């Protein structure tokens, strides 16, 4: 069974950056590893960080299946929904990607969500890792469309508010998902003695800091130019920081 890794945290702290660099590192360190990346943020941009093109999101496709006329005559609806879900899988050499898409409109989505959960669970069996870039509101975690979480990275930027918010995200996740495995705090955009300055705030959260990612001019540059973070050079400080974090966690063992 795949190991599920989720990346959470409030808006703009560096979740997508961390997810993209984590995936880059996993592929670099372990040949032949199979990874499914799930972009669970309604404002999806993990694909850009990874340099992949997305044609359809799961939300779009599920919306289509709500129209009874869209279902071909004679095809059972669950088969149709599953067929649609398969269409949203972006396959590339290193990583496959699923994009959840925008918030769901009014009306009951229990049926497609149940199917989505089952589909993700089955699909996950085809991979060594499923990595989820979650949205700030944790909707897919609370709705349990993500079947389980073995390792969770809670991301905070270099501010006291960010750390407090990471603490709340942690409490929230523990409240809705008792079965979450290891949970680690990653502080991003650090400079100088940021970690020492934030030590008291961090201690209050009860979270274990697994590492920090320094403010990296190459990340800023790459984002400014609209280029994939996946293509950052090995020497980039952010890439090296994520490499350390991945080996500390021992995710690939
Ligand atoms: N280590 C870093 N060094 C410099 N800039 C960074 C770093 N990490 C993230 N950023 C910048 O911070 C901004 C937000 O990063 P990112 O998109 O990864 O955050 P996010 O948590 O995924 O945001 P959202 O909640 O909007 O999805 C981006 O402009 C990114 O370039
Ligand atoms: Mg993001």
PDB file of C-alpha atoms and ligand atoms in Angstrom, residues 9-18 41 43 45 133-136 155 188-190 213-217 219-220 223 229 238, ligand 1:
ATOM      1  CA  UNK A   9      -0.631  25.030   6.553  1.00  0.00           C
ATOM      2  CA  UNK A  10      -2.271  28.407   6.153  1.00  0.00           C
ATOM      3  CA  UNK A  11      -2.362  30.324   2.879  1.00  0.00           C
ATOM      4  CA  UNK A  12       0.891  31.413   1.261  1.00  0.00           C
ATOM      5  CA  UNK A  13       3.308  29.803   3.740  1.00  0.00           C
ATOM      6  CA  UNK A  14       5.077  27.634   1.134  1.00  0.00           C
ATOM      7  CA  UNK A  15       3.072  24.375   0.988  1.00  0.00           C
ATOM      8  CA  UNK A  16       3.219  24.035  -2.795  1.00  0.00           C
ATOM      9  CA  UNK A  17       6.903  24.979  -2.886  1.00  0.00           C
ATOM     10  CA  UNK A  18       7.677  22.354  -0.252  1.00  0.00           C
ATOM     11  CA  UNK A  41      -6.122  23.229  -3.246  1.00  0.00           C
ATOM     12  CA  UNK A  43      -6.631  27.431  -6.379  1.00  0.00           C
ATOM     13  CA  UNK A  45      -0.955  25.487  -8.889  1.00  0.00           C
ATOM     14  CA  UNK A 133      -0.783  19.436  -1.268  1.00  0.00           C
ATOM     15  CA  UNK A 134      -3.784  20.337   0.876  1.00  0.00           C
ATOM     16  CA  UNK A 135      -5.734  23.553   0.922  1.00  0.00           C
ATOM     17  CA  UNK A 136      -5.673  25.933   3.883  1.00  0.00           C
ATOM     18  CA  UNK A 155       4.223  24.357   7.102  1.00  0.00           C
ATOM     19  CA  UNK A 188       9.924  28.315   5.641  1.00  0.00           C
ATOM     20  CA  UNK A 189      11.483  31.532   4.393  1.00  0.00           C
ATOM     21  CA  UNK A 190      13.889  31.598   7.345  1.00  0.00           C
ATOM     22  CA  UNK A 213      13.759  26.173   4.410  1.00  0.00           C
ATOM     23  CA  UNK A 214      15.708  29.416   4.093  1.00  0.00           C
ATOM     24  CA  UNK A 215      14.393  32.286   2.063  1.00  0.00           C
ATOM     25  CA  UNK A 216      15.749  31.336  -1.345  1.00  0.00           C
ATOM     26  CA  UNK A 217      16.246  33.994  -4.038  1.00  0.00           C
ATOM     27  CA  UNK A 219      12.604  30.259  -5.593  1.00  0.00           C
ATOM     28  CA  UNK A 220      11.547  33.900  -5.929  1.00  0.00           C
ATOM     29  CA  UNK A 223       8.257  31.978  -9.489  1.00  0.00           C
ATOM     30  CA  UNK A 229      10.270  24.883  -9.092  1.00  0.00           C
ATOM     31  CA  UNK A 238      15.763  25.428  -0.683  1.00  0.00           C
TER      32      UNK A 238
HETATM   33  N1  LIG B   1      11.897  29.116   0.694  1.00  0.00           N
HETATM   34  C1  LIG B   1      11.349  30.132   0.017  1.00  0.00           C
HETATM   35  N2  LIG B   1      12.095  31.183  -0.367  1.00  0.00           N
HETATM   36  C2  LIG B   1      11.571  32.232  -1.032  1.00  0.00           C
HETATM   37  N3  LIG B   1      10.275  32.320  -1.368  1.00  0.00           N
HETATM   38  C3  LIG B   1       9.460  31.312  -1.021  1.00  0.00           C
HETATM   39  C4  LIG B   1       9.934  30.156  -0.322  1.00  0.00           C
HETATM   40  N4  LIG B   1       8.880  29.305  -0.132  1.00  0.00           N
HETATM   41  C5  LIG B   1       7.809  29.913  -0.689  1.00  0.00           C
HETATM   42  N5  LIG B   1       8.140  31.103  -1.221  1.00  0.00           N
HETATM   43  C6  LIG B   1       7.260  32.056  -1.905  1.00  0.00           C
HETATM   44  O1  LIG B   1       6.099  32.259  -1.122  1.00  0.00           O
HETATM   45  C7  LIG B   1       4.941  32.325  -1.938  1.00  0.00           C
HETATM   46  C8  LIG B   1       3.931  31.284  -1.489  1.00  0.00           C
HETATM   47  O2  LIG B   1       4.495  29.999  -1.682  1.00  0.00           O
HETATM   48  P1  LIG B   1       3.582  28.749  -2.033  1.00  0.00           P
HETATM   49  O3  LIG B   1       2.752  29.012  -3.229  1.00  0.00           O
HETATM   50  O4  LIG B   1       4.470  27.565  -2.021  1.00  0.00           O
HETATM   51  O5  LIG B   1       2.657  28.751  -0.730  1.00  0.00           O
HETATM   52  P2  LIG B   1       1.310  27.943  -0.468  1.00  0.00           P
HETATM   53  O6  LIG B   1       1.275  27.697   1.001  1.00  0.00           O
HETATM   54  O7  LIG B   1       1.224  26.775  -1.372  1.00  0.00           O
HETATM   55  O8  LIG B   1       0.229  29.034  -0.872  1.00  0.00           O
HETATM   56  P3  LIG B   1      -1.346  28.816  -1.130  1.00  0.00           P
HETATM   57  O9  LIG B   1      -1.961  28.702   0.235  1.00  0.00           O
HETATM   58  O10 LIG B   1      -1.722  30.072  -1.842  1.00  0.00           O
HETATM   59  O11 LIG B   1      -1.473  27.576  -1.935  1.00  0.00           O
HETATM   60  C9  LIG B   1       5.402  32.135  -3.364  1.00  0.00           C
HETATM   61  O12 LIG B   1       5.506  33.395  -3.975  1.00  0.00           O
HETATM   62  C10 LIG B   1       6.774  31.506  -3.235  1.00  0.00           C
HETATM   63  O13 LIG B   1       7.633  31.870  -4.276  1.00  0.00           O
END
